[in-house]
Structure formats: structure tokens, C-alpha cells
Amino acid sequence: TTPILDLGDDRLRLRARTLTQLRASPPEQAMAIYGYVKALRFFVPTHLTAATAREVLDDRGGSWYGKPKLLISLLRLCHIPARLRMVRLGPQHWRGLVMTTKPVNHPMVEIWLGERWQRTDTHVYDLRYMAAARAQLHRKGWQVGYGVHRNGDTIWNGREDAFATFVLDEPDGGPRADLGVYNDPMEFMRWLGDQAPVAGVRRAMHWGLVAAR
């Protein structure tokens, strides 16, 4: 556990038990938890705050950094190993939300199933957001923007990697750098702050613009 994941929280434990009580195997449990988190609405809070997994549950939704906390927490409560992997994407992935020339740090969740780590970011976007974003991409003739890729995955099937934000085998479609694995976003933020302290101010400004958008 971590202060952000808070595996001792009673409401999180009850939610994990409710979602998985009729599902015996880890893959079935993981899919039930994934489906629940994905269905929660995607929204960007006004401030880049360290919301806990419980607060994401209470808000019934969250952002790129919010919904992964809840997914990891619920999976770990069911003894399914899960962790955050951070990658760096090109600035074009945020077109339509905020114009920037800076790379974007993007979170994925890795889940240990079938004797390997499976990676996905599709839990972040609810189906309404995905449909709206892809409609905008089609209208503008863009391959990528609004945090999603036109040819990206919509859902994770519990057997293979699935990415909504990028496509690995397309030109400039995949991550530019692998930033490693972490327990939660705050652990990553601490590492990032150690690398470039001034970047925190820029992140906060960009986050505020994205939230308004």
C-alpha cells in the first residue's frame, strides 16, 4: 500500500469484494475491476492534486492520473499484482486539449496475468469520451489528439496489451521513452521533481489549461 492507494480503506475493500465475489479466477476478477473503472467518467480536475484512490472512487471518475490509482488499488486488494508504468509521448497526443511543444508523460497500468505483465491505458477513457474524441479526430483529419489515437484500442480483453493513446507500429505513434515503473503517480512525481524541479510549475500550468478545455 501507499498513502495514495490506501489499501486499508474500508470502502475500497468493500468495492473490490463486491466486484469480484462471483468471479473465481484472477483473470475474471481483473476484468470485472477493469470494466468498473473504465465505465467511470473521464474528467480532468482543475488542479493537479494528490487525490487518493478512495477520492477517485467517491468522485466516480478521474483523469489520466486518477483512474489508474483506483484500478491499481482494487487489483491489489484482490491480490492481483498491478503497477504504474510511465512513458513519454510526443506533444501531438494532446492536440485539441492544449497546444504544447513539450513531450507528454503518460501513465499506463501493468497487470500480472498469464505469467506476464499486460499493459493498458484504455481504462482511463469512458466510452462517451472515446466516441467524442474520435469524432473530432475524424473531422479534423488527425491521427492523434485529445489524448487518443484514431486507430488505438477501445477496450482491454484481459489477454493482450491494449493502448488507446498510441499505436506502436505506426510512424511516431509509440512512446519516445520508457520512464520506469512506480506504485502510484505521486512516486513518479517525486522522481520527476528530483530530475527537473522547475518542470513542476510548467506541469501545473498545462494541467490547468487541459482541465478548462
PDB file of C-alpha atoms in Angstrom:
ATOM      1  CA  THR A   1       0.000   0.000   0.000  1.00  0.00           C
ATOM      2  CA  THR A   2       0.880   3.699  -0.225  1.00  0.00           C
ATOM      3  CA  PRO A   3      -0.871   6.773   1.166  1.00  0.00           C
ATOM      4  CA  ILE A   4      -2.374   7.340  -2.290  1.00  0.00           C
ATOM      5  CA  LEU A   5      -3.536   3.754  -2.871  1.00  0.00           C
ATOM      6  CA  ASP A   6      -4.667   3.315   0.770  1.00  0.00           C
ATOM      7  CA  LEU A   7      -5.384  -0.428   0.671  1.00  0.00           C
ATOM      8  CA  GLY A   8      -6.699  -0.260   4.227  1.00  0.00           C
ATOM      9  CA  ASP A   9      -9.696   1.887   3.270  1.00  0.00           C
ATOM     10  CA  ASP A  10     -12.941   0.076   4.102  1.00  0.00           C
ATOM     11  CA  ARG A  11     -14.909   1.426   1.140  1.00  0.00           C
ATOM     12  CA  LEU A  12     -12.221   0.377  -1.329  1.00  0.00           C
ATOM     13  CA  ARG A  13     -12.104  -3.086   0.204  1.00  0.00           C
ATOM     14  CA  LEU A  14     -15.894  -3.390   0.019  1.00  0.00           C
ATOM     15  CA  ARG A  15     -15.939  -2.282  -3.613  1.00  0.00           C
ATOM     16  CA  ALA A  16     -13.240  -4.810  -4.550  1.00  0.00           C
ATOM     17  CA  ARG A  17     -15.133  -7.593  -2.780  1.00  0.00           C
ATOM     18  CA  THR A  18     -18.448  -6.626  -4.400  1.00  0.00           C
ATOM     19  CA  LEU A  19     -16.960  -6.575  -7.887  1.00  0.00           C
ATOM     20  CA  THR A  20     -15.231  -9.956  -7.598  1.00  0.00           C
ATOM     21  CA  GLN A  21     -17.344 -12.069  -5.233  1.00  0.00           C
ATOM     22  CA  LEU A  22     -18.902 -14.106  -8.073  1.00  0.00           C
ATOM     23  CA  ARG A  23     -15.660 -14.424 -10.038  1.00  0.00           C
ATOM     24  CA  ALA A  24     -13.247 -17.146  -9.038  1.00  0.00           C
ATOM     25  CA  SER A  25     -10.178 -16.715 -11.228  1.00  0.00           C
ATOM     26  CA  PRO A  26      -7.753 -13.780 -11.289  1.00  0.00           C
ATOM     27  CA  PRO A  27      -8.481 -13.005 -14.981  1.00  0.00           C
ATOM     28  CA  GLU A  28     -12.209 -12.834 -14.273  1.00  0.00           C
ATOM     29  CA  GLN A  29     -11.625 -10.639 -11.247  1.00  0.00           C
ATOM     30  CA  ALA A  30      -9.271  -8.366 -13.154  1.00  0.00           C
ATOM     31  CA  MET A  31     -11.775  -7.907 -15.980  1.00  0.00           C
ATOM     32  CA  ALA A  32     -14.592  -7.109 -13.551  1.00  0.00           C
ATOM     33  CA  ILE A  33     -12.469  -4.444 -11.858  1.00  0.00           C
ATOM     34  CA  TYR A  34     -11.232  -3.063 -15.176  1.00  0.00           C
ATOM     35  CA  GLY A  35     -14.782  -2.810 -16.546  1.00  0.00           C
ATOM     36  CA  TYR A  36     -15.935  -0.921 -13.465  1.00  0.00           C
ATOM     37  CA  VAL A  37     -13.083   1.612 -13.574  1.00  0.00           C
ATOM     38  CA  LYS A  38     -13.385   2.148 -17.336  1.00  0.00           C
ATOM     39  CA  ALA A  39     -17.103   2.917 -17.032  1.00  0.00           C
ATOM     40  CA  LEU A  40     -16.411   5.747 -14.575  1.00  0.00           C
ATOM     41  CA  ARG A  41     -16.368   9.115 -16.306  1.00  0.00           C
ATOM     42  CA  PHE A  42     -13.143  10.639 -17.548  1.00  0.00           C
ATOM     43  CA  PHE A  43     -12.645  14.205 -16.387  1.00  0.00           C
ATOM     44  CA  VAL A  44      -9.699  16.435 -15.558  1.00  0.00           C
ATOM     45  CA  PRO A  45      -9.815  18.174 -12.164  1.00  0.00           C
ATOM     46  CA  THR A  46      -8.913  21.839 -12.115  1.00  0.00           C
ATOM     47  CA  HIS A  47      -5.794  21.329 -10.003  1.00  0.00           C
ATOM     48  CA  LEU A  48      -3.097  18.658 -10.180  1.00  0.00           C
ATOM     49  CA  THR A  49      -3.731  17.299  -6.685  1.00  0.00           C
ATOM     50  CA  ALA A  50      -2.734  14.083  -4.966  1.00  0.00           C
ATOM     51  CA  ALA A  51      -6.209  12.554  -4.803  1.00  0.00           C
ATOM     52  CA  THR A  52      -6.323   9.124  -3.192  1.00  0.00           C
ATOM     53  CA  ALA A  53      -7.872   6.044  -4.769  1.00  0.00           C
ATOM     54  CA  ARG A  54     -10.776   6.440  -2.339  1.00  0.00           C
ATOM     55  CA  GLU A  55     -11.377  10.005  -3.518  1.00  0.00           C
ATOM     56  CA  VAL A  56     -11.421   8.840  -7.145  1.00  0.00           C
ATOM     57  CA  LEU A  57     -13.997   6.228  -6.103  1.00  0.00           C
ATOM     58  CA  ASP A  58     -16.102   8.865  -4.342  1.00  0.00           C
ATOM     59  CA  ASP A  59     -15.869  11.207  -7.357  1.00  0.00           C
ATOM     60  CA  ARG A  60     -16.951   8.338  -9.648  1.00  0.00           C
ATOM     61  CA  GLY A  61     -14.263   9.236 -12.142  1.00  0.00           C
ATOM     62  CA  GLY A  62     -10.962  10.932 -12.719  1.00  0.00           C
ATOM     63  CA  SER A  63      -8.154  11.794 -15.090  1.00  0.00           C
ATOM     64  CA  TRP A  64      -5.091  10.129 -16.620  1.00  0.00           C
ATOM     65  CA  TYR A  65      -3.554  10.061 -13.151  1.00  0.00           C
ATOM     66  CA  GLY A  66      -6.739   9.487 -11.148  1.00  0.00           C
ATOM     67  CA  LYS A  67      -8.310   6.376 -12.635  1.00  0.00           C
ATOM     68  CA  PRO A  68      -5.046   4.344 -12.657  1.00  0.00           C
ATOM     69  CA  LYS A  69      -4.806   4.832  -8.865  1.00  0.00           C
ATOM     70  CA  LEU A  70      -8.236   3.275  -8.393  1.00  0.00           C
ATOM     71  CA  LEU A  71      -7.542   0.411 -10.800  1.00  0.00           C
ATOM     72  CA  ILE A  72      -4.232  -0.482  -9.146  1.00  0.00           C
ATOM     73  CA  SER A  73      -5.716  -0.244  -5.658  1.00  0.00           C
ATOM     74  CA  LEU A  74      -8.691  -2.518  -6.424  1.00  0.00           C
ATOM     75  CA  LEU A  75      -6.490  -5.062  -8.192  1.00  0.00           C
ATOM     76  CA  ARG A  76      -4.011  -5.215  -5.321  1.00  0.00           C
ATOM     77  CA  LEU A  77      -6.851  -5.655  -2.854  1.00  0.00           C
ATOM     78  CA  CYS A  78      -7.733  -8.825  -4.786  1.00  0.00           C
ATOM     79  CA  HIS A  79      -4.079  -9.985  -4.660  1.00  0.00           C
ATOM     80  CA  ILE A  80      -3.562  -9.307  -8.355  1.00  0.00           C
ATOM     81  CA  PRO A  81      -0.175  -7.604  -8.859  1.00  0.00           C
ATOM     82  CA  ALA A  82      -0.517  -4.226 -10.564  1.00  0.00           C
ATOM     83  CA  ARG A  83       1.737  -1.211 -11.004  1.00  0.00           C
ATOM     84  CA  LEU A  84       2.092   2.067 -12.879  1.00  0.00           C
ATOM     85  CA  ARG A  85       4.385   2.388 -15.881  1.00  0.00           C
ATOM     86  CA  MET A  86       5.204   5.847 -17.178  1.00  0.00           C
ATOM     87  CA  VAL A  87       6.165   6.564 -20.786  1.00  0.00           C
ATOM     88  CA  ARG A  88       6.900   9.765 -22.660  1.00  0.00           C
ATOM     89  CA  LEU A  89       4.879  10.627 -25.757  1.00  0.00           C
ATOM     90  CA  GLY A  90       5.199  13.342 -28.369  1.00  0.00           C
ATOM     91  CA  PRO A  91       3.302  16.634 -27.904  1.00  0.00           C
ATOM     92  CA  GLN A  92       0.884  15.839 -30.739  1.00  0.00           C
ATOM     93  CA  HIS A  93      -1.021  13.474 -28.440  1.00  0.00           C
ATOM     94  CA  TRP A  94      -2.520  16.455 -26.579  1.00  0.00           C
ATOM     95  CA  ARG A  95      -3.646  18.406 -29.645  1.00  0.00           C
ATOM     96  CA  GLY A  96      -7.156  19.716 -29.193  1.00  0.00           C
ATOM     97  CA  LEU A  97      -6.722  19.965 -25.430  1.00  0.00           C
ATOM     98  CA  VAL A  98      -3.646  22.193 -25.186  1.00  0.00           C
ATOM     99  CA  MET A  99      -1.019  23.151 -27.716  1.00  0.00           C
ATOM    100  CA  THR A 100       2.467  22.364 -26.487  1.00  0.00           C
ATOM    101  CA  THR A 101       5.857  21.554 -27.930  1.00  0.00           C
ATOM    102  CA  LYS A 102       6.870  19.612 -24.826  1.00  0.00           C
ATOM    103  CA  PRO A 103       6.701  15.809 -24.558  1.00  0.00           C
ATOM    104  CA  VAL A 104       3.834  14.374 -22.525  1.00  0.00           C
ATOM    105  CA  ASN A 105       4.330  11.940 -19.649  1.00  0.00           C
ATOM    106  CA  HIS A 106       1.682   9.262 -19.936  1.00  0.00           C
ATOM    107  CA  PRO A 107       0.627   6.627 -17.362  1.00  0.00           C
ATOM    108  CA  MET A 108      -0.279   3.017 -18.114  1.00  0.00           C
ATOM    109  CA  VAL A 109      -1.226   0.209 -15.749  1.00  0.00           C
ATOM    110  CA  GLU A 110       0.555  -3.136 -15.858  1.00  0.00           C
ATOM    111  CA  ILE A 111      -1.359  -6.173 -14.562  1.00  0.00           C
ATOM    112  CA  TRP A 112       0.237  -9.557 -13.876  1.00  0.00           C
ATOM    113  CA  LEU A 113      -1.899 -12.185 -15.632  1.00  0.00           C
ATOM    114  CA  GLY A 114      -0.990 -15.299 -17.576  1.00  0.00           C
ATOM    115  CA  GLU A 115       2.547 -15.267 -16.183  1.00  0.00           C
ATOM    116  CA  ARG A 116       3.366 -11.888 -17.733  1.00  0.00           C
ATOM    117  CA  TRP A 117       2.718  -8.185 -17.321  1.00  0.00           C
ATOM    118  CA  GLN A 118      -0.125  -6.928 -19.502  1.00  0.00           C
ATOM    119  CA  ARG A 119      -0.201  -3.201 -20.213  1.00  0.00           C
ATOM    120  CA  THR A 120      -3.158  -0.946 -20.897  1.00  0.00           C
ATOM    121  CA  ASP A 121      -4.303   2.659 -20.734  1.00  0.00           C
ATOM    122  CA  THR A 122      -7.813   2.027 -22.074  1.00  0.00           C
ATOM    123  CA  HIS A 123      -9.326   2.157 -18.583  1.00  0.00           C
ATOM    124  CA  VAL A 124      -8.814   5.923 -18.480  1.00  0.00           C
ATOM    125  CA  TYR A 125     -11.376   6.879 -21.136  1.00  0.00           C
ATOM    126  CA  ASP A 126     -15.069   6.126 -20.762  1.00  0.00           C
ATOM    127  CA  LEU A 127     -16.912   5.225 -23.963  1.00  0.00           C
ATOM    128  CA  ARG A 128     -18.595   8.637 -24.281  1.00  0.00           C
ATOM    129  CA  TYR A 129     -15.246  10.443 -24.241  1.00  0.00           C
ATOM    130  CA  MET A 130     -13.710   7.963 -26.694  1.00  0.00           C
ATOM    131  CA  ALA A 131     -16.564   8.455 -29.163  1.00  0.00           C
ATOM    132  CA  ALA A 132     -16.370  12.252 -28.927  1.00  0.00           C
ATOM    133  CA  ALA A 133     -12.581  12.335 -29.264  1.00  0.00           C
ATOM    134  CA  ARG A 134     -12.524  10.045 -32.278  1.00  0.00           C
ATOM    135  CA  ALA A 135     -15.309  12.047 -33.944  1.00  0.00           C
ATOM    136  CA  GLN A 136     -13.186  15.174 -33.545  1.00  0.00           C
ATOM    137  CA  LEU A 137     -10.099  13.413 -34.906  1.00  0.00           C
ATOM    138  CA  HIS A 138     -12.063  12.269 -37.947  1.00  0.00           C
ATOM    139  CA  ARG A 139     -13.488  15.758 -38.502  1.00  0.00           C
ATOM    140  CA  LYS A 140     -10.055  17.400 -38.291  1.00  0.00           C
ATOM    141  CA  GLY A 141      -8.260  14.666 -40.259  1.00  0.00           C
ATOM    142  CA  TRP A 142      -5.863  13.956 -37.388  1.00  0.00           C
ATOM    143  CA  GLN A 143      -4.422  10.583 -36.460  1.00  0.00           C
ATOM    144  CA  VAL A 144      -3.832  11.541 -32.857  1.00  0.00           C
ATOM    145  CA  GLY A 145      -5.102  14.191 -30.440  1.00  0.00           C
ATOM    146  CA  TYR A 146      -7.385  14.703 -27.447  1.00  0.00           C
ATOM    147  CA  GLY A 147      -5.296  12.045 -25.696  1.00  0.00           C
ATOM    148  CA  VAL A 148      -6.307   9.225 -28.070  1.00  0.00           C
ATOM    149  CA  HIS A 149      -5.257   7.663 -31.373  1.00  0.00           C
ATOM    150  CA  ARG A 150      -7.754   7.108 -34.190  1.00  0.00           C
ATOM    151  CA  ASN A 151      -6.560   3.516 -34.569  1.00  0.00           C
ATOM    152  CA  GLY A 152      -5.977   2.838 -30.892  1.00  0.00           C
ATOM    153  CA  ASP A 153      -7.765   0.214 -28.818  1.00  0.00           C
ATOM    154  CA  THR A 154     -11.081   0.925 -27.123  1.00  0.00           C
ATOM    155  CA  ILE A 155     -11.021  -1.858 -24.537  1.00  0.00           C
ATOM    156  CA  TRP A 156      -8.609  -4.335 -22.970  1.00  0.00           C
ATOM    157  CA  ASN A 157      -9.552  -8.013 -23.381  1.00  0.00           C
ATOM    158  CA  GLY A 158      -7.554  -9.367 -20.434  1.00  0.00           C
ATOM    159  CA  ARG A 159      -5.172 -11.306 -22.684  1.00  0.00           C
ATOM    160  CA  GLU A 160      -3.142  -8.763 -24.675  1.00  0.00           C
ATOM    161  CA  ASP A 161      -1.727  -5.277 -24.322  1.00  0.00           C
ATOM    162  CA  ALA A 162      -4.180  -2.546 -25.321  1.00  0.00           C
ATOM    163  CA  PHE A 163      -3.449   1.153 -25.831  1.00  0.00           C
ATOM    164  CA  ALA A 164      -5.941   3.928 -26.561  1.00  0.00           C
ATOM    165  CA  THR A 165      -3.427   6.780 -26.722  1.00  0.00           C
ATOM    166  CA  PHE A 166      -0.886   5.398 -29.182  1.00  0.00           C
ATOM    167  CA  VAL A 167      -0.247   2.665 -31.760  1.00  0.00           C
ATOM    168  CA  LEU A 168       3.160   1.027 -31.585  1.00  0.00           C
ATOM    169  CA  ASP A 169       3.584   0.099 -35.238  1.00  0.00           C
ATOM    170  CA  GLU A 170       2.705   3.475 -36.768  1.00  0.00           C
ATOM    171  CA  PRO A 171       5.249   6.240 -37.542  1.00  0.00           C
ATOM    172  CA  ASP A 172       5.820   8.419 -34.473  1.00  0.00           C
ATOM    173  CA  GLY A 173       2.914   6.625 -32.830  1.00  0.00           C
ATOM    174  CA  GLY A 174       4.688   4.935 -29.937  1.00  0.00           C
ATOM    175  CA  PRO A 175       6.411   6.186 -26.796  1.00  0.00           C
ATOM    176  CA  ARG A 176       9.632   8.143 -27.108  1.00  0.00           C
ATOM    177  CA  ALA A 177      10.965   6.941 -23.764  1.00  0.00           C
ATOM    178  CA  ASP A 178      10.214   4.455 -21.003  1.00  0.00           C
ATOM    179  CA  LEU A 179      10.317   6.222 -17.620  1.00  0.00           C
ATOM    180  CA  GLY A 180      10.013   3.101 -15.473  1.00  0.00           C
ATOM    181  CA  VAL A 181       7.525   1.567 -13.039  1.00  0.00           C
ATOM    182  CA  TYR A 182       6.036   3.054  -9.874  1.00  0.00           C
ATOM    183  CA  ASN A 183       3.494   2.217  -7.198  1.00  0.00           C
ATOM    184  CA  ASP A 184       1.427   5.332  -7.869  1.00  0.00           C
ATOM    185  CA  PRO A 185       1.618   8.710  -9.657  1.00  0.00           C
ATOM    186  CA  MET A 186       2.995  10.518  -6.610  1.00  0.00           C
ATOM    187  CA  GLU A 187       6.025   8.243  -6.548  1.00  0.00           C
ATOM    188  CA  PHE A 188       6.608   9.173 -10.194  1.00  0.00           C
ATOM    189  CA  MET A 189       6.114  12.879  -9.453  1.00  0.00           C
ATOM    190  CA  ARG A 190       8.751  12.716  -6.725  1.00  0.00           C
ATOM    191  CA  TRP A 191      11.187  11.078  -9.140  1.00  0.00           C
ATOM    192  CA  LEU A 192      10.361  13.666 -11.808  1.00  0.00           C
ATOM    193  CA  GLY A 193      10.854  16.505  -9.335  1.00  0.00           C
ATOM    194  CA  ASP A 194      14.295  15.177  -8.497  1.00  0.00           C
ATOM    195  CA  GLN A 195      15.170  15.189 -12.210  1.00  0.00           C
ATOM    196  CA  ALA A 196      13.797  18.639 -13.088  1.00  0.00           C
ATOM    197  CA  PRO A 197      12.349  20.701 -10.214  1.00  0.00           C
ATOM    198  CA  VAL A 198      11.236  23.595 -12.460  1.00  0.00           C
ATOM    199  CA  ALA A 199       9.111  21.238 -14.568  1.00  0.00           C
ATOM    200  CA  GLY A 200       6.543  21.072 -11.777  1.00  0.00           C
ATOM    201  CA  VAL A 201       5.457  24.669 -12.415  1.00  0.00           C
ATOM    202  CA  ARG A 202       5.030  24.034 -16.141  1.00  0.00           C
ATOM    203  CA  ARG A 203       3.058  20.854 -15.425  1.00  0.00           C
ATOM    204  CA  ALA A 204       0.652  22.751 -13.185  1.00  0.00           C
ATOM    205  CA  MET A 205       0.091  25.429 -15.854  1.00  0.00           C
ATOM    206  CA  HIS A 206      -0.518  22.849 -18.591  1.00  0.00           C
ATOM    207  CA  TRP A 207      -2.829  20.879 -16.299  1.00  0.00           C
ATOM    208  CA  GLY A 208      -4.965  23.949 -15.646  1.00  0.00           C
ATOM    209  CA  LEU A 209      -5.307  24.579 -19.394  1.00  0.00           C
ATOM    210  CA  VAL A 210      -6.244  20.959 -20.066  1.00  0.00           C
ATOM    211  CA  ALA A 211      -8.848  20.984 -17.264  1.00  0.00           C
ATOM    212  CA  ALA A 212     -10.559  24.059 -18.705  1.00  0.00           C
ATOM    213  CA  ARG A 213     -10.537  22.544 -22.167  1.00  0.00           C
TER     214      ARG A 213
END
